[in-house]
């Protein structure tokens, strides 16, 4: 039985949403409700994030173990081979599931692992650490930054092109979640100290990248196209690293177009 916390709503073909490092299920915002109009939507908290506990032996934060835990959730919920959608670290795991062939399709939004060392240590790493350490401020300070739009825009600029669209309540909840996420450091250290392996997808894959992404810069989309030539690469105009807030409808349209790819490539479904 999986220990991963999840929520579920809607009916239809199952779609599983996987958030990024330091985030949690509510990061999907309106995307969840929009997809639930046509699909059975499961929103999962990664190990040590949100309401999911830290993994206990034999499970761990290792990539293969996390993929096993996600597949265990699919089995526990009777999802079969669902469609998966992931953002950032969640996008990396979505691609890992596509490489295993344990999902029907994968949509990855600014997936991790297509960086260079300079980008990882000079851009992504410092921004993630700045966000993480800032959450250790006293809660009244975090609330001040959440409540005042100029400060909210400043503190959330690495994640969103339009942080002003984040409500003060969501901004504070996200900051507190990042502070409390026990899984942040294990995932961060693994990403910073060892290459994240990639397998050739066995199912239809779409990679969406916000052209305003400041955390994993857009040029990494070109690298993704080179590394995964069978994947469809799409730009998300006006979106930052977490496009679910910036343009939820664009994210939903991308997911639905990926799902229809199963019909265009039936051989991939049985791979």
mmCIF file of C-alpha atoms in Angstrom:
data_model
loop_
_atom_site.group_PDB
_atom_site.id
_atom_site.type_symbol
_atom_site.label_atom_id
_atom_site.label_comp_id
_atom_site.label_asym_id
_atom_site.label_seq_id
_atom_site.Cartn_x
_atom_site.Cartn_y
_atom_site.Cartn_z
ATOM 1 C CA UNK A 1 0.000 0.000 0.000
ATOM 2 C CA UNK A 2 1.434 3.362 -1.043
ATOM 3 C CA UNK A 3 1.959 6.103 1.542
ATOM 4 C CA UNK A 4 1.806 8.914 -1.023
ATOM 5 C CA UNK A 5 -0.908 11.417 -0.226
ATOM 6 C CA UNK A 6 -3.245 12.156 -3.099
ATOM 7 C CA UNK A 7 -6.558 13.702 -4.006
ATOM 8 C CA UNK A 8 -8.928 12.472 -6.696
ATOM 9 C CA UNK A 9 -11.796 14.027 -8.637
ATOM 10 C CA UNK A 10 -13.627 13.719 -11.935
ATOM 11 C CA UNK A 11 -14.200 10.718 -14.167
ATOM 12 C CA UNK A 12 -12.863 9.425 -17.456
ATOM 13 C CA UNK A 13 -9.362 8.382 -18.474
ATOM 14 C CA UNK A 14 -7.030 8.740 -15.469
ATOM 15 C CA UNK A 15 -4.519 11.578 -15.358
ATOM 16 C CA UNK A 16 -1.925 11.846 -12.573
ATOM 17 C CA UNK A 17 -0.390 15.245 -11.746
ATOM 18 C CA UNK A 18 3.104 15.373 -10.197
ATOM 19 C CA UNK A 19 4.474 18.654 -8.769
ATOM 20 C CA UNK A 20 8.052 19.902 -8.587
ATOM 21 C CA UNK A 21 10.666 20.086 -5.845
ATOM 22 C CA UNK A 22 9.507 21.916 -2.721
ATOM 23 C CA UNK A 23 5.975 22.214 -4.045
ATOM 24 C CA UNK A 24 2.763 20.280 -3.368
ATOM 25 C CA UNK A 25 -0.483 19.211 -4.991
ATOM 26 C CA UNK A 26 -2.226 22.615 -4.734
ATOM 27 C CA UNK A 27 0.394 23.961 -7.157
ATOM 28 C CA UNK A 28 -1.793 22.616 -9.972
ATOM 29 C CA UNK A 29 -4.470 25.179 -9.156
ATOM 30 C CA UNK A 30 -7.166 25.528 -11.808
ATOM 31 C CA UNK A 31 -5.585 22.815 -13.958
ATOM 32 C CA UNK A 32 -7.012 20.168 -11.635
ATOM 33 C CA UNK A 33 -10.604 21.362 -11.946
ATOM 34 C CA UNK A 34 -10.356 21.937 -15.692
ATOM 35 C CA UNK A 35 -8.994 18.449 -16.355
ATOM 36 C CA UNK A 36 -11.550 16.912 -13.997
ATOM 37 C CA UNK A 37 -14.287 18.041 -16.378
ATOM 38 C CA UNK A 38 -13.222 15.224 -18.729
ATOM 39 C CA UNK A 39 -10.844 13.006 -16.759
ATOM 40 C CA UNK A 40 -10.301 11.112 -13.518
ATOM 41 C CA UNK A 41 -7.628 13.368 -12.010
ATOM 42 C CA UNK A 42 -5.264 12.209 -9.269
ATOM 43 C CA UNK A 43 -3.011 14.859 -7.710
ATOM 44 C CA UNK A 44 -0.109 13.359 -5.799
ATOM 45 C CA UNK A 45 2.328 14.771 -3.234
ATOM 46 C CA UNK A 46 5.851 13.483 -3.797
ATOM 47 C CA UNK A 47 7.624 11.735 -0.886
ATOM 48 C CA UNK A 48 8.451 14.176 1.882
ATOM 49 C CA UNK A 49 6.358 16.916 0.275
ATOM 50 C CA UNK A 50 2.929 18.304 1.091
ATOM 51 C CA UNK A 51 1.055 15.699 3.098
ATOM 52 C CA UNK A 52 3.164 12.726 1.991
ATOM 53 C CA UNK A 53 5.506 11.377 4.676
ATOM 54 C CA UNK A 54 9.188 10.800 4.152
ATOM 55 C CA UNK A 55 9.775 7.330 2.676
ATOM 56 C CA UNK A 56 10.768 4.485 4.958
ATOM 57 C CA UNK A 57 12.825 1.438 4.038
ATOM 58 C CA UNK A 58 12.837 -0.238 1.620
ATOM 59 C CA UNK A 59 11.544 2.914 -0.092
ATOM 60 C CA UNK A 60 13.758 5.987 -0.446
ATOM 61 C CA UNK A 61 14.234 9.245 -2.329
ATOM 62 C CA UNK A 62 16.264 7.494 -5.042
ATOM 63 C CA UNK A 63 14.834 7.974 -8.527
ATOM 64 C CA UNK A 64 13.959 4.323 -9.137
ATOM 65 C CA UNK A 65 12.311 4.091 -5.730
ATOM 66 C CA UNK A 66 10.166 7.175 -6.375
ATOM 67 C CA UNK A 67 9.109 5.731 -9.729
ATOM 68 C CA UNK A 68 8.250 2.469 -7.946
ATOM 69 C CA UNK A 69 6.193 4.403 -5.391
ATOM 70 C CA UNK A 70 4.294 6.220 -8.127
ATOM 71 C CA UNK A 71 3.610 2.945 -9.934
ATOM 72 C CA UNK A 72 2.461 1.518 -6.605
ATOM 73 C CA UNK A 73 -0.034 4.362 -6.320
ATOM 74 C CA UNK A 74 -1.316 3.586 -9.820
ATOM 75 C CA UNK A 75 -1.831 -0.036 -8.816
ATOM 76 C CA UNK A 76 -3.476 0.790 -5.472
ATOM 77 C CA UNK A 77 -5.962 3.106 -7.171
ATOM 78 C CA UNK A 78 -6.609 0.744 -10.069
ATOM 79 C CA UNK A 79 -5.454 3.289 -12.637
ATOM 80 C CA UNK A 80 -3.752 0.849 -14.980
ATOM 81 C CA UNK A 81 -1.472 2.925 -17.194
ATOM 82 C CA UNK A 82 -2.617 6.508 -16.602
ATOM 83 C CA UNK A 83 -1.589 9.646 -18.418
ATOM 84 C CA UNK A 84 0.923 11.572 -16.321
ATOM 85 C CA UNK A 85 1.724 15.249 -16.156
ATOM 86 C CA UNK A 86 4.706 16.597 -14.252
ATOM 87 C CA UNK A 87 6.302 19.959 -13.601
ATOM 88 C CA UNK A 88 10.047 20.447 -13.033
ATOM 89 C CA UNK A 89 11.172 17.506 -10.853
ATOM 90 C CA UNK A 90 7.714 16.055 -11.439
ATOM 91 C CA UNK A 91 8.351 16.406 -15.168
ATOM 92 C CA UNK A 92 11.533 14.417 -14.771
ATOM 93 C CA UNK A 93 9.607 11.657 -13.022
ATOM 94 C CA UNK A 94 6.933 11.771 -15.729
ATOM 95 C CA UNK A 95 9.633 11.161 -18.333
ATOM 96 C CA UNK A 96 11.019 8.336 -16.185
ATOM 97 C CA UNK A 97 7.617 6.662 -16.144
ATOM 98 C CA UNK A 98 7.404 7.116 -19.923
ATOM 99 C CA UNK A 99 10.787 5.415 -20.210
ATOM 100 C CA UNK A 100 9.475 2.464 -18.238
ATOM 101 C CA UNK A 101 6.336 2.319 -20.386
ATOM 102 C CA UNK A 102 4.158 2.205 -17.264
ATOM 103 C CA UNK A 103 2.004 5.155 -18.375
ATOM 104 C CA UNK A 104 -0.097 5.846 -21.463
ATOM 105 C CA UNK A 105 1.395 9.286 -22.172
ATOM 106 C CA UNK A 106 3.580 11.838 -20.423
ATOM 107 C CA UNK A 107 3.392 15.612 -20.487
ATOM 108 C CA UNK A 108 6.450 17.235 -18.896
ATOM 109 C CA UNK A 109 6.448 20.959 -18.078
ATOM 110 C CA UNK A 110 9.982 22.379 -17.839
ATOM 111 C CA UNK A 111 11.343 18.987 -16.771
ATOM 112 C CA UNK A 112 14.542 18.828 -14.740
ATOM 113 C CA UNK A 113 17.769 17.245 -16.051
ATOM 114 C CA UNK A 114 18.359 19.129 -19.323
ATOM 115 C CA UNK A 115 20.656 21.688 -17.722
ATOM 116 C CA UNK A 116 24.386 22.202 -18.138
ATOM 117 C CA UNK A 117 26.654 22.334 -15.081
ATOM 118 C CA UNK A 118 26.863 26.117 -15.463
ATOM 119 C CA UNK A 119 23.074 26.421 -15.548
ATOM 120 C CA UNK A 120 22.608 24.076 -12.596
ATOM 121 C CA UNK A 121 25.195 25.680 -10.322
ATOM 122 C CA UNK A 122 24.920 29.235 -11.616
ATOM 123 C CA UNK A 123 21.169 29.675 -12.151
ATOM 124 C CA UNK A 124 18.920 26.907 -10.869
ATOM 125 C CA UNK A 125 20.739 25.915 -7.682
ATOM 126 C CA UNK A 126 21.214 29.430 -6.287
ATOM 127 C CA UNK A 127 17.574 30.353 -6.942
ATOM 128 C CA UNK A 128 16.272 27.201 -5.284
ATOM 129 C CA UNK A 129 18.513 27.747 -2.264
ATOM 130 C CA UNK A 130 17.470 31.383 -1.992
ATOM 131 C CA UNK A 131 13.796 30.383 -2.020
ATOM 132 C CA UNK A 132 14.364 27.590 0.495
ATOM 133 C CA UNK A 133 16.365 29.666 2.986
ATOM 134 C CA UNK A 134 13.954 32.593 2.711
ATOM 135 C CA UNK A 135 11.169 30.377 4.053
ATOM 136 C CA UNK A 136 13.001 30.072 7.375
ATOM 137 C CA UNK A 137 12.062 33.692 8.070
ATOM 138 C CA UNK A 138 9.547 34.199 10.896
ATOM 139 C CA UNK A 139 6.007 33.490 9.791
ATOM 140 C CA UNK A 140 4.895 37.150 10.152
ATOM 141 C CA UNK A 141 7.599 38.070 7.610
ATOM 142 C CA UNK A 142 6.412 35.371 5.225
ATOM 143 C CA UNK A 143 2.857 36.637 5.637
ATOM 144 C CA UNK A 144 3.977 40.191 4.897
ATOM 145 C CA UNK A 145 5.606 39.066 1.631
ATOM 146 C CA UNK A 146 2.516 37.066 0.744
ATOM 147 C CA UNK A 147 0.045 39.850 1.504
ATOM 148 C CA UNK A 148 1.751 42.695 -0.348
ATOM 149 C CA UNK A 149 1.730 42.303 -4.119
ATOM 150 C CA UNK A 150 5.131 43.944 -4.850
ATOM 151 C CA UNK A 151 6.808 41.715 -2.267
ATOM 152 C CA UNK A 152 4.885 38.659 -3.483
ATOM 153 C CA UNK A 153 6.015 39.334 -7.039
ATOM 154 C CA UNK A 154 9.607 39.709 -5.857
ATOM 155 C CA UNK A 155 9.649 36.504 -3.803
ATOM 156 C CA UNK A 156 7.872 34.362 -6.416
ATOM 157 C CA UNK A 157 9.518 35.719 -9.583
ATOM 158 C CA UNK A 158 11.652 32.600 -10.053
ATOM 159 C CA UNK A 159 8.576 30.414 -10.387
ATOM 160 C CA UNK A 160 5.939 32.484 -12.132
ATOM 161 C CA UNK A 161 5.747 35.011 -14.952
ATOM 162 C CA UNK A 162 2.680 36.434 -13.214
ATOM 163 C CA UNK A 163 3.152 35.968 -9.460
ATOM 164 C CA UNK A 164 0.546 38.660 -8.867
ATOM 165 C CA UNK A 165 -2.062 36.043 -9.837
ATOM 166 C CA UNK A 166 -1.130 34.003 -6.781
ATOM 167 C CA UNK A 167 -3.472 34.740 -3.900
ATOM 168 C CA UNK A 168 -1.886 35.799 -0.596
ATOM 169 C CA UNK A 169 -3.240 32.610 0.985
ATOM 170 C CA UNK A 170 -1.667 30.397 -1.663
ATOM 171 C CA UNK A 171 1.609 32.292 -1.515
ATOM 172 C CA UNK A 172 1.864 31.831 2.249
ATOM 173 C CA UNK A 173 0.846 28.172 2.027
ATOM 174 C CA UNK A 174 3.478 27.552 -0.652
ATOM 175 C CA UNK A 175 6.196 29.205 1.449
ATOM 176 C CA UNK A 176 5.297 27.208 4.539
ATOM 177 C CA UNK A 177 5.144 24.007 2.503
ATOM 178 C CA UNK A 178 8.610 24.662 1.068
ATOM 179 C CA UNK A 179 9.948 25.239 4.585
ATOM 180 C CA UNK A 180 8.440 21.995 5.879
ATOM 181 C CA UNK A 181 9.241 19.778 2.880
ATOM 182 C CA UNK A 182 11.537 17.074 4.229
ATOM 183 C CA UNK A 183 12.080 15.809 0.718
ATOM 184 C CA UNK A 184 13.597 19.033 -0.585
ATOM 185 C CA UNK A 185 17.162 18.370 0.542
ATOM 186 C CA UNK A 186 17.403 14.709 -0.545
ATOM 187 C CA UNK A 187 16.093 15.569 -4.018
ATOM 188 C CA UNK A 188 18.209 18.724 -4.270
ATOM 189 C CA UNK A 189 21.427 16.947 -3.271
ATOM 190 C CA UNK A 190 20.805 14.124 -5.733
ATOM 191 C CA UNK A 191 20.182 16.560 -8.579
ATOM 192 C CA UNK A 192 23.271 18.606 -7.700
ATOM 193 C CA UNK A 193 25.720 15.749 -7.201
ATOM 194 C CA UNK A 194 24.878 13.107 -9.774
ATOM 195 C CA UNK A 195 23.560 13.044 -13.339
ATOM 196 C CA UNK A 196 19.833 12.390 -13.662
ATOM 197 C CA UNK A 197 19.487 9.537 -16.103
ATOM 198 C CA UNK A 198 17.015 9.597 -18.958
ATOM 199 C CA UNK A 199 15.561 6.671 -20.877
ATOM 200 C CA UNK A 200 14.018 6.734 -24.324
ATOM 201 C CA UNK A 201 10.247 7.142 -23.893
ATOM 202 C CA UNK A 202 8.149 4.145 -24.868
ATOM 203 C CA UNK A 203 4.946 6.208 -25.101
ATOM 204 C CA UNK A 204 3.897 9.573 -26.600
ATOM 205 C CA UNK A 205 5.611 12.455 -24.811
ATOM 206 C CA UNK A 206 5.094 16.210 -24.957
ATOM 207 C CA UNK A 207 7.479 18.665 -23.347
ATOM 208 C CA UNK A 208 6.127 22.145 -22.674
ATOM 209 C CA UNK A 209 8.431 25.008 -21.736
ATOM 210 C CA UNK A 210 7.461 28.490 -20.615
ATOM 211 C CA UNK A 211 9.289 31.156 -22.601
ATOM 212 C CA UNK A 212 9.583 33.208 -19.382
ATOM 213 C CA UNK A 213 11.093 30.387 -17.298
ATOM 214 C CA UNK A 214 13.826 31.846 -15.097
ATOM 215 C CA UNK A 215 14.618 28.709 -13.110
ATOM 216 C CA UNK A 216 15.173 26.226 -15.941
ATOM 217 C CA UNK A 217 15.861 28.588 -18.802
ATOM 218 C CA UNK A 218 14.037 28.063 -22.138
ATOM 219 C CA UNK A 219 17.153 27.090 -24.101
ATOM 220 C CA UNK A 220 16.970 23.763 -22.248
ATOM 221 C CA UNK A 221 13.922 22.943 -24.378
ATOM 222 C CA UNK A 222 16.211 22.755 -27.414
ATOM 223 C CA UNK A 223 18.461 20.396 -25.503
ATOM 224 C CA UNK A 224 15.443 18.269 -24.627
ATOM 225 C CA UNK A 225 14.552 18.067 -28.311
ATOM 226 C CA UNK A 226 18.058 16.814 -29.097
ATOM 227 C CA UNK A 227 18.105 14.270 -26.274
ATOM 228 C CA UNK A 228 14.551 13.012 -26.837
ATOM 229 C CA UNK A 229 13.943 13.276 -30.600
ATOM 230 C CA UNK A 230 10.614 11.433 -30.428
ATOM 231 C CA UNK A 231 9.139 13.951 -27.997
ATOM 232 C CA UNK A 232 6.965 16.829 -29.125
ATOM 233 C CA UNK A 233 8.327 20.160 -27.883
ATOM 234 C CA UNK A 234 5.948 23.079 -27.362
ATOM 235 C CA UNK A 235 6.526 26.621 -26.137
ATOM 236 C CA UNK A 236 4.130 28.042 -23.556
ATOM 237 C CA UNK A 237 4.042 31.785 -24.331
ATOM 238 C CA UNK A 238 4.008 34.128 -21.379
ATOM 239 C CA UNK A 239 4.594 31.338 -18.870
ATOM 240 C CA UNK A 240 7.247 30.917 -16.234
ATOM 241 C CA UNK A 241 8.616 27.796 -14.580
ATOM 242 C CA UNK A 242 5.272 26.841 -13.044
ATOM 243 C CA UNK A 243 2.874 27.489 -15.955
ATOM 244 C CA UNK A 244 -0.157 26.095 -14.129
ATOM 245 C CA UNK A 245 -0.671 29.526 -12.572
ATOM 246 C CA UNK A 246 0.386 31.648 -15.533
ATOM 247 C CA UNK A 247 -1.874 29.957 -18.097
ATOM 248 C CA UNK A 248 -3.858 26.969 -16.770
ATOM 249 C CA UNK A 249 -5.874 26.608 -19.976
ATOM 250 C CA UNK A 250 -2.706 26.336 -22.070
ATOM 251 C CA UNK A 251 -1.478 23.561 -19.782
ATOM 252 C CA UNK A 252 -4.805 21.711 -20.046
ATOM 253 C CA UNK A 253 -4.816 22.060 -23.837
ATOM 254 C CA UNK A 254 -1.271 20.656 -23.964
ATOM 255 C CA UNK A 255 -2.232 17.682 -21.792
ATOM 256 C CA UNK A 256 -5.333 16.909 -23.834
ATOM 257 C CA UNK A 257 -3.409 17.099 -27.096
ATOM 258 C CA UNK A 258 -0.878 14.655 -25.661
ATOM 259 C CA UNK A 259 -3.626 12.253 -24.639
ATOM 260 C CA UNK A 260 -5.010 12.251 -28.176
ATOM 261 C CA UNK A 261 -1.564 11.206 -29.397
ATOM 262 C CA UNK A 262 -2.372 7.691 -28.201
ATOM 263 C CA UNK A 263 -4.925 7.449 -30.966
ATOM 264 C CA UNK A 264 -2.401 8.675 -33.525
ATOM 265 C CA UNK A 265 0.307 6.229 -32.407
ATOM 266 C CA UNK A 266 -1.413 3.023 -31.241
ATOM 267 C CA UNK A 267 1.840 1.056 -31.321
ATOM 268 C CA UNK A 268 3.167 3.194 -28.459
ATOM 269 C CA UNK A 269 0.330 2.090 -26.210
ATOM 270 C CA UNK A 270 1.375 -1.532 -26.313
ATOM 271 C CA UNK A 271 5.130 -0.912 -26.179
#
